[in-house]
Amino acid sequence: MMKELMMSFALLGLAGCTAVQIPSDRLEHSQASIRGAEEVGANGVPAARLHLQLAKDQTDTAKRWQRVARSGRCWFLARAESDAELALGLAREVSVHQDALKAAEDLKSVRDRGTN
């Protein structure tokens, strides 16, 4: 499916779409989302790492498609942003879960000290 979609975009490019630069704000937002996911440890969470890699791949694809219509590149960037945000959320979920487990252990420790 993805290859077919990419081929469709390539054919559009060959059919005479003019070269249009990627909107810098879209590219910056996509790259910022990727950095954010990396900073919270998305590479250490398997599901998050997958979406982070997808985000990077989509951003790279958007950069390579200089002859595809603007909306096509924005589609790749939108997917990249979504994958990066998902990676960020998954990485944060793991962090929050670990914090909750630590808090539960601390509470149990405090309760145990209070009963002794």
mmCIF file of N, CA and C in Angstrom:
data_model
loop_
_atom_site.group_PDB
_atom_site.id
_atom_site.type_symbol
_atom_site.label_atom_id
_atom_site.label_comp_id
_atom_site.label_asym_id
_atom_site.label_seq_id
_atom_site.Cartn_x
_atom_site.Cartn_y
_atom_site.Cartn_z
ATOM 1 N N MET A 1 0.827 -1.187 0.000
ATOM 2 C CA MET A 1 0.000 0.000 0.000
ATOM 3 C C MET A 1 0.874 1.254 0.000
ATOM 4 N N MET A 2 1.884 1.285 0.882
ATOM 5 C CA MET A 2 2.747 2.459 0.973
ATOM 6 C C MET A 2 3.514 2.668 -0.322
ATOM 7 N N LYS A 3 4.004 1.570 -0.917
ATOM 8 C CA LYS A 3 4.743 1.698 -2.170
ATOM 9 C C LYS A 3 3.843 2.242 -3.272
ATOM 10 N N GLU A 4 2.575 1.779 -3.296
ATOM 11 C CA GLU A 4 1.643 2.267 -4.302
ATOM 12 C C GLU A 4 1.392 3.757 -4.129
ATOM 13 N N LEU A 5 1.246 4.176 -2.881
ATOM 14 C CA LEU A 5 1.024 5.593 -2.602
ATOM 15 C C LEU A 5 2.235 6.414 -3.019
ATOM 16 N N MET A 6 3.423 5.921 -2.706
ATOM 17 C CA MET A 6 4.645 6.640 -3.069
ATOM 18 C C MET A 6 4.780 6.715 -4.592
ATOM 19 N N MET A 7 4.408 5.640 -5.282
ATOM 20 C CA MET A 7 4.464 5.656 -6.742
ATOM 21 C C MET A 7 3.488 6.681 -7.309
ATOM 22 N N SER A 8 2.310 6.787 -6.686
ATOM 23 C CA SER A 8 1.331 7.778 -7.136
ATOM 24 C C SER A 8 1.894 9.179 -7.000
ATOM 25 N N PHE A 9 2.546 9.453 -5.867
ATOM 26 C CA PHE A 9 3.157 10.761 -5.675
ATOM 27 C C PHE A 9 4.279 10.994 -6.678
ATOM 28 N N ALA A 10 5.039 9.963 -6.971
ATOM 29 C CA ALA A 10 6.121 10.104 -7.941
ATOM 30 C C ALA A 10 5.566 10.440 -9.320
ATOM 31 N N LEU A 11 4.487 9.771 -9.691
ATOM 32 C CA LEU A 11 3.872 10.053 -10.986
ATOM 33 C C LEU A 11 3.346 11.478 -11.041
ATOM 34 N N LEU A 12 2.787 11.958 -9.932
ATOM 35 C CA LEU A 12 2.347 13.353 -9.890
ATOM 36 C C LEU A 12 3.531 14.283 -10.115
ATOM 37 N N GLY A 13 4.644 13.957 -9.498
ATOM 38 C CA GLY A 13 5.841 14.778 -9.651
ATOM 39 C C GLY A 13 6.334 14.778 -11.080
ATOM 40 N N LEU A 14 6.315 13.629 -11.703
ATOM 41 C CA LEU A 14 6.774 13.528 -13.080
ATOM 42 C C LEU A 14 5.791 14.170 -14.043
ATOM 43 N N ALA A 15 4.539 14.284 -13.639
ATOM 44 C CA ALA A 15 3.518 14.851 -14.518
ATOM 45 C C ALA A 15 3.601 16.366 -14.608
ATOM 46 N N GLY A 16 4.525 16.962 -13.880
ATOM 47 C CA GLY A 16 4.701 18.393 -14.058
ATOM 48 C C GLY A 16 4.456 19.244 -12.838
ATOM 49 N N CYS A 17 4.392 18.655 -11.649
ATOM 50 C CA CYS A 17 4.253 19.476 -10.456
ATOM 51 C C CYS A 17 5.513 20.320 -10.306
ATOM 52 N N THR A 18 5.335 21.542 -9.927
ATOM 53 C CA THR A 18 6.495 22.415 -9.766
ATOM 54 C C THR A 18 7.158 22.138 -8.431
ATOM 55 N N ALA A 19 8.421 22.425 -8.378
ATOM 56 C CA ALA A 19 9.161 22.233 -7.132
ATOM 57 C C ALA A 19 8.751 23.325 -6.150
ATOM 58 N N VAL A 20 8.322 22.912 -4.983
ATOM 59 C CA VAL A 20 7.914 23.835 -3.937
ATOM 60 C C VAL A 20 8.644 23.413 -2.668
ATOM 61 N N GLN A 21 9.202 24.374 -1.967
ATOM 62 C CA GLN A 21 9.920 24.054 -0.742
ATOM 63 C C GLN A 21 8.960 23.575 0.336
ATOM 64 N N ILE A 22 9.463 22.713 1.207
ATOM 65 C CA ILE A 22 8.695 22.277 2.363
ATOM 66 C C ILE A 22 8.472 23.500 3.247
ATOM 67 N N PRO A 23 7.253 23.721 3.699
ATOM 68 C CA PRO A 23 7.033 24.853 4.608
ATOM 69 C C PRO A 23 7.930 24.691 5.837
ATOM 70 N N SER A 24 8.750 25.693 6.106
ATOM 71 C CA SER A 24 9.747 25.565 7.163
ATOM 72 C C SER A 24 9.116 25.322 8.528
ATOM 73 N N ASP A 25 7.947 25.916 8.787
ATOM 74 C CA ASP A 25 7.325 25.700 10.092
ATOM 75 C C ASP A 25 6.869 24.259 10.267
ATOM 76 N N ARG A 26 6.396 23.626 9.188
ATOM 77 C CA ARG A 26 5.969 22.217 9.271
ATOM 78 C C ARG A 26 7.177 21.323 9.513
ATOM 79 N N LEU A 27 8.266 21.584 8.800
ATOM 80 C CA LEU A 27 9.471 20.787 8.970
ATOM 81 C C LEU A 27 10.033 20.966 10.378
ATOM 82 N N GLU A 28 10.078 22.197 10.859
ATOM 83 C CA GLU A 28 10.581 22.463 12.211
ATOM 84 C C GLU A 28 9.725 21.786 13.268
ATOM 85 N N HIS A 29 8.400 21.812 13.081
ATOM 86 C CA HIS A 29 7.511 21.177 14.057
ATOM 87 C C HIS A 29 7.736 19.671 14.077
ATOM 88 N N SER A 30 7.875 19.086 12.909
ATOM 89 C CA SER A 30 8.128 17.647 12.821
ATOM 90 C C SER A 30 9.445 17.286 13.505
ATOM 91 N N GLN A 31 10.483 18.057 13.220
ATOM 92 C CA GLN A 31 11.788 17.784 13.823
ATOM 93 C C GLN A 31 11.761 18.020 15.336
ATOM 94 N N ALA A 32 11.012 19.015 15.784
ATOM 95 C CA ALA A 32 10.893 19.276 17.225
ATOM 96 C C ALA A 32 10.172 18.120 17.921
ATOM 97 N N SER A 33 9.158 17.571 17.281
ATOM 98 C CA SER A 33 8.443 16.429 17.847
ATOM 99 C C SER A 33 9.371 15.229 17.980
ATOM 100 N N ILE A 34 10.193 15.027 16.976
ATOM 101 C CA ILE A 34 11.147 13.918 17.007
ATOM 102 C C ILE A 34 12.152 14.124 18.142
ATOM 103 N N ARG A 35 12.699 15.333 18.254
ATOM 104 C CA ARG A 35 13.649 15.620 19.341
ATOM 105 C C ARG A 35 13.003 15.429 20.709
ATOM 106 N N GLY A 36 11.760 15.874 20.842
ATOM 107 C CA GLY A 36 11.055 15.720 22.109
ATOM 108 C C GLY A 36 10.904 14.260 22.493
ATOM 109 N N ALA A 37 10.546 13.440 21.522
ATOM 110 C CA ALA A 37 10.401 12.004 21.786
ATOM 111 C C ALA A 37 11.745 11.384 22.171
ATOM 112 N N GLU A 38 12.803 11.799 21.495
ATOM 113 C CA GLU A 38 14.134 11.277 21.826
ATOM 114 C C GLU A 38 14.548 11.692 23.232
ATOM 115 N N GLU A 39 14.235 12.935 23.605
ATOM 116 C CA GLU A 39 14.652 13.457 24.911
ATOM 117 C C GLU A 39 13.966 12.751 26.075
ATOM 118 N N VAL A 40 12.731 12.280 25.884
ATOM 119 C CA VAL A 40 12.052 11.588 26.973
ATOM 120 C C VAL A 40 12.310 10.082 26.954
ATOM 121 N N GLY A 41 13.181 9.638 26.067
ATOM 122 C CA GLY A 41 13.604 8.242 26.083
ATOM 123 C C GLY A 41 12.835 7.303 25.185
ATOM 124 N N ALA A 42 12.279 7.806 24.088
ATOM 125 C CA ALA A 42 11.509 6.955 23.181
ATOM 126 C C ALA A 42 12.352 5.804 22.620
ATOM 127 N N ASN A 43 13.654 6.006 22.483
ATOM 128 C CA ASN A 43 14.504 4.924 21.957
ATOM 129 C C ASN A 43 14.580 3.737 22.906
ATOM 130 N N GLY A 44 14.278 3.957 24.177
ATOM 131 C CA GLY A 44 14.338 2.875 25.154
ATOM 132 C C GLY A 44 13.039 2.114 25.320
ATOM 133 N N VAL A 45 11.991 2.516 24.606
ATOM 134 C CA VAL A 45 10.683 1.861 24.690
ATOM 135 C C VAL A 45 10.386 1.279 23.309
ATOM 136 N N PRO A 46 10.327 -0.055 23.191
ATOM 137 C CA PRO A 46 10.191 -0.668 21.863
ATOM 138 C C PRO A 46 9.089 -0.083 20.981
ATOM 139 N N ALA A 47 7.883 0.062 21.506
ATOM 140 C CA ALA A 47 6.787 0.597 20.684
ATOM 141 C C ALA A 47 7.067 2.047 20.307
ATOM 142 N N ALA A 48 7.606 2.815 21.232
ATOM 143 C CA ALA A 48 7.928 4.213 20.963
ATOM 144 C C ALA A 48 9.063 4.316 19.950
ATOM 145 N N ARG A 49 10.054 3.440 20.073
ATOM 146 C CA ARG A 49 11.188 3.447 19.143
ATOM 147 C C ARG A 49 10.705 3.215 17.714
ATOM 148 N N LEU A 50 9.735 2.316 17.554
ATOM 149 C CA LEU A 50 9.176 2.048 16.225
ATOM 150 C C LEU A 50 8.555 3.311 15.641
ATOM 151 N N HIS A 51 7.728 3.998 16.415
ATOM 152 C CA HIS A 51 7.065 5.197 15.896
ATOM 153 C C HIS A 51 8.049 6.350 15.705
ATOM 154 N N LEU A 52 9.067 6.390 16.533
ATOM 155 C CA LEU A 52 10.097 7.405 16.354
ATOM 156 C C LEU A 52 10.820 7.186 15.030
ATOM 157 N N GLN A 53 11.132 5.939 14.725
ATOM 158 C CA GLN A 53 11.797 5.645 13.452
ATOM 159 C C GLN A 53 10.878 5.968 12.279
ATOM 160 N N LEU A 54 9.589 5.656 12.423
ATOM 161 C CA LEU A 54 8.633 6.007 11.367
ATOM 162 C C LEU A 54 8.598 7.522 11.163
ATOM 163 N N ALA A 55 8.616 8.272 12.250
ATOM 164 C CA ALA A 55 8.607 9.737 12.162
ATOM 165 C C ALA A 55 9.840 10.234 11.422
ATOM 166 N N LYS A 56 10.993 9.673 11.751
ATOM 167 C CA LYS A 56 12.226 10.073 11.076
ATOM 168 C C LYS A 56 12.160 9.733 9.591
ATOM 169 N N ASP A 57 11.670 8.530 9.289
ATOM 170 C CA ASP A 57 11.565 8.107 7.892
ATOM 171 C C ASP A 57 10.618 9.011 7.106
ATOM 172 N N GLN A 58 9.470 9.355 7.703
ATOM 173 C CA GLN A 58 8.509 10.207 7.018
ATOM 174 C C GLN A 58 9.091 11.600 6.777
ATOM 175 N N THR A 59 9.820 12.124 7.748
ATOM 176 C CA THR A 59 10.445 13.438 7.582
ATOM 177 C C THR A 59 11.482 13.396 6.473
ATOM 178 N N ASP A 60 12.295 12.348 6.463
ATOM 179 C CA ASP A 60 13.288 12.196 5.404
ATOM 180 C C ASP A 60 12.621 12.075 4.032
ATOM 181 N N THR A 61 11.531 11.327 3.984
ATOM 182 C CA THR A 61 10.803 11.167 2.721
ATOM 183 C C THR A 61 10.273 12.514 2.247
ATOM 184 N N ALA A 62 9.717 13.291 3.154
ATOM 185 C CA ALA A 62 9.193 14.609 2.791
ATOM 186 C C ALA A 62 10.291 15.490 2.211
ATOM 187 N N LYS A 63 11.470 15.402 2.797
ATOM 188 C CA LYS A 63 12.591 16.211 2.299
ATOM 189 C C LYS A 63 13.008 15.786 0.891
ATOM 190 N N ARG A 64 12.936 14.474 0.626
ATOM 191 C CA ARG A 64 13.376 13.964 -0.681
ATOM 192 C C ARG A 64 12.383 14.278 -1.801
ATOM 193 N N TRP A 65 11.152 14.492 -1.465
ATOM 194 C CA TRP A 65 10.111 14.649 -2.477
ATOM 195 C C TRP A 65 9.963 16.101 -2.899
ATOM 196 N N GLN A 66 10.991 16.659 -3.430
ATOM 197 C CA GLN A 66 10.963 18.062 -3.810
ATOM 198 C C GLN A 66 10.087 18.333 -5.036
ATOM 199 N N ARG A 67 9.762 17.306 -5.808
ATOM 200 C CA ARG A 67 8.943 17.535 -7.002
ATOM 201 C C ARG A 67 7.480 17.184 -6.786
ATOM 202 N N VAL A 68 7.149 16.741 -5.597
ATOM 203 C CA VAL A 68 5.761 16.381 -5.315
ATOM 204 C C VAL A 68 5.012 17.631 -4.874
ATOM 205 N N ALA A 69 3.762 17.701 -5.193
ATOM 206 C CA ALA A 69 2.951 18.867 -4.813
ATOM 207 C C ALA A 69 3.040 19.110 -3.324
ATOM 208 N N ARG A 70 2.891 20.344 -2.924
ATOM 209 C CA ARG A 70 3.021 20.765 -1.533
ATOM 210 C C ARG A 70 2.163 19.919 -0.599
ATOM 211 N N SER A 71 0.953 19.610 -0.979
ATOM 212 C CA SER A 71 0.075 18.834 -0.104
ATOM 213 C C SER A 71 0.623 17.440 0.135
ATOM 214 N N GLY A 72 1.300 16.870 -0.846
ATOM 215 C CA GLY A 72 1.891 15.545 -0.667
ATOM 216 C C GLY A 72 2.977 15.551 0.381
ATOM 217 N N ARG A 73 3.855 16.552 0.327
ATOM 218 C CA ARG A 73 4.928 16.637 1.315
ATOM 219 C C ARG A 73 4.354 16.915 2.696
ATOM 220 N N CYS A 74 3.338 17.749 2.761
ATOM 221 C CA CYS A 74 2.721 18.047 4.050
ATOM 222 C C CYS A 74 2.099 16.797 4.637
ATOM 223 N N TRP A 75 1.603 15.904 3.779
ATOM 224 C CA TRP A 75 1.045 14.646 4.264
ATOM 225 C C TRP A 75 2.132 13.824 4.944
ATOM 226 N N PHE A 76 3.308 13.749 4.320
ATOM 227 C CA PHE A 76 4.408 13.015 4.937
ATOM 228 C C PHE A 76 4.802 13.648 6.264
ATOM 229 N N LEU A 77 4.842 14.971 6.306
ATOM 230 C CA LEU A 77 5.202 15.651 7.547
ATOM 231 C C LEU A 77 4.136 15.458 8.613
ATOM 232 N N ALA A 78 2.879 15.453 8.218
ATOM 233 C CA ALA A 78 1.804 15.218 9.187
ATOM 234 C C ALA A 78 1.936 13.819 9.783
ATOM 235 N N ARG A 79 2.254 12.849 8.951
ATOM 236 C CA ARG A 79 2.474 11.488 9.468
ATOM 237 C C ARG A 79 3.682 11.453 10.387
ATOM 238 N N ALA A 80 4.741 12.163 10.016
ATOM 239 C CA ALA A 80 5.948 12.200 10.841
ATOM 240 C C ALA A 80 5.628 12.811 12.197
ATOM 241 N N GLU A 81 4.892 13.912 12.190
ATOM 242 C CA GLU A 81 4.526 14.549 13.451
ATOM 243 C C GLU A 81 3.684 13.610 14.310
ATOM 244 N N SER A 82 2.727 12.931 13.689
ATOM 245 C CA SER A 82 1.868 12.009 14.426
ATOM 246 C C SER A 82 2.676 10.867 15.029
ATOM 247 N N ASP A 83 3.571 10.288 14.236
ATOM 248 C CA ASP A 83 4.392 9.195 14.754
ATOM 249 C C ASP A 83 5.313 9.671 15.870
ATOM 250 N N ALA A 84 5.878 10.858 15.726
ATOM 251 C CA ALA A 84 6.757 11.391 16.774
ATOM 252 C C ALA A 84 5.963 11.672 18.048
ATOM 253 N N GLU A 85 4.774 12.223 17.908
ATOM 254 C CA GLU A 85 3.941 12.491 19.085
ATOM 255 C C GLU A 85 3.518 11.191 19.763
ATOM 256 N N LEU A 86 3.228 10.166 18.978
ATOM 257 C CA LEU A 86 2.882 8.869 19.544
ATOM 258 C C LEU A 86 4.081 8.272 20.280
ATOM 259 N N ALA A 87 5.256 8.377 19.683
ATOM 260 C CA ALA A 87 6.474 7.887 20.349
ATOM 261 C C ALA A 87 6.685 8.628 21.665
ATOM 262 N N LEU A 88 6.476 9.926 21.650
ATOM 263 C CA LEU A 88 6.605 10.735 22.855
ATOM 264 C C LEU A 88 5.623 10.266 23.926
ATOM 265 N N GLY A 89 4.373 10.075 23.546
ATOM 266 C CA GLY A 89 3.353 9.611 24.490
ATOM 267 C C GLY A 89 3.667 8.241 25.059
ATOM 268 N N LEU A 90 4.111 7.328 24.214
ATOM 269 C CA LEU A 90 4.456 5.988 24.681
ATOM 270 C C LEU A 90 5.637 6.017 25.641
ATOM 271 N N ALA A 91 6.628 6.835 25.335
ATOM 272 C CA ALA A 91 7.789 6.952 26.219
ATOM 273 C C ALA A 91 7.382 7.572 27.556
ATOM 274 N N ARG A 92 6.534 8.579 27.518
ATOM 275 C CA ARG A 92 6.066 9.200 28.761
ATOM 276 C C ARG A 92 5.236 8.232 29.579
ATOM 277 N N GLU A 93 4.444 7.405 28.907
ATOM 278 C CA GLU A 93 3.623 6.425 29.610
ATOM 279 C C GLU A 93 4.494 5.493 30.445
ATOM 280 N N VAL A 94 5.579 5.042 29.877
ATOM 281 C CA VAL A 94 6.486 4.159 30.604
ATOM 282 C C VAL A 94 7.074 4.890 31.809
ATOM 283 N N SER A 95 7.466 6.135 31.604
ATOM 284 C CA SER A 95 8.036 6.934 32.683
ATOM 285 C C SER A 95 7.019 7.149 33.805
ATOM 286 N N VAL A 96 5.795 7.481 33.455
ATOM 287 C CA VAL A 96 4.748 7.701 34.455
ATOM 288 C C VAL A 96 4.445 6.404 35.196
ATOM 289 N N HIS A 97 4.411 5.304 34.477
ATOM 290 C CA HIS A 97 4.161 3.998 35.109
ATOM 291 C C HIS A 97 5.266 3.677 36.118
ATOM 292 N N GLN A 98 6.508 3.914 35.741
ATOM 293 C CA GLN A 98 7.626 3.668 36.658
ATOM 294 C C GLN A 98 7.530 4.572 37.882
ATOM 295 N N ASP A 99 7.153 5.832 37.681
ATOM 296 C CA ASP A 99 6.980 6.762 38.805
ATOM 297 C C ASP A 99 5.872 6.285 39.736
ATOM 298 N N ALA A 100 4.782 5.771 39.161
ATOM 299 C CA ALA A 100 3.671 5.280 39.967
ATOM 300 C C ALA A 100 4.090 4.062 40.786
ATOM 301 N N LEU A 101 4.851 3.167 40.186
ATOM 302 C CA LEU A 101 5.339 2.001 40.922
ATOM 303 C C LEU A 101 6.251 2.418 42.070
ATOM 304 N N LYS A 102 7.123 3.388 41.818
ATOM 305 C CA LYS A 102 8.016 3.899 42.854
ATOM 306 C C LYS A 102 7.222 4.530 43.990
ATOM 307 N N ALA A 103 6.200 5.320 43.637
ATOM 308 C CA ALA A 103 5.364 5.954 44.658
ATOM 309 C C ALA A 103 4.634 4.912 45.494
ATOM 310 N N ALA A 104 4.155 3.840 44.854
ATOM 311 C CA ALA A 104 3.474 2.767 45.581
ATOM 312 C C ALA A 104 4.441 2.074 46.541
ATOM 313 N N GLU A 105 5.676 1.859 46.095
ATOM 314 C CA GLU A 105 6.688 1.249 46.970
ATOM 315 C C GLU A 105 6.991 2.162 48.155
ATOM 316 N N ASP A 106 7.131 3.459 47.886
ATOM 317 C CA ASP A 106 7.401 4.420 48.954
ATOM 318 C C ASP A 106 6.266 4.452 49.964
ATOM 319 N N LEU A 107 5.029 4.437 49.482
ATOM 320 C CA LEU A 107 3.865 4.439 50.367
ATOM 321 C C LEU A 107 3.844 3.186 51.230
ATOM 322 N N LYS A 108 4.128 2.058 50.612
ATOM 323 C CA LYS A 108 4.158 0.802 51.367
ATOM 324 C C LYS A 108 5.244 0.858 52.434
ATOM 325 N N SER A 109 6.380 1.405 52.087
ATOM 326 C CA SER A 109 7.488 1.536 53.039
ATOM 327 C C SER A 109 7.094 2.423 54.220
ATOM 328 N N VAL A 110 6.436 3.532 53.945
ATOM 329 C CA VAL A 110 5.989 4.442 55.005
ATOM 330 C C VAL A 110 4.958 3.749 55.894
ATOM 331 N N ARG A 111 4.028 3.039 55.292
ATOM 332 C CA ARG A 111 3.015 2.322 56.076
ATOM 333 C C ARG A 111 3.641 1.236 56.939
ATOM 334 N N ASP A 112 4.628 0.529 56.361
ATOM 335 C CA ASP A 112 5.300 -0.534 57.126
ATOM 336 C C ASP A 112 6.041 0.042 58.326
ATOM 337 N N ARG A 113 6.664 1.199 58.164
ATOM 338 C CA ARG A 113 7.370 1.846 59.276
ATOM 339 C C ARG A 113 6.392 2.321 60.347
ATOM 340 N N GLY A 114 5.214 2.718 59.926
ATOM 341 C CA GLY A 114 4.223 3.209 60.870
ATOM 342 C C GLY A 114 3.609 2.108 61.726
ATOM 343 N N THR A 115 3.595 0.896 61.229
ATOM 344 C CA THR A 115 3.011 -0.210 61.982
ATOM 345 C C THR A 115 4.035 -0.887 62.884
ATOM 346 N N ASN A 116 5.293 -0.573 62.746
ATOM 347 C CA ASN A 116 6.341 -1.208 63.571
ATOM 348 C C ASN A 116 6.663 -0.397 64.787
#
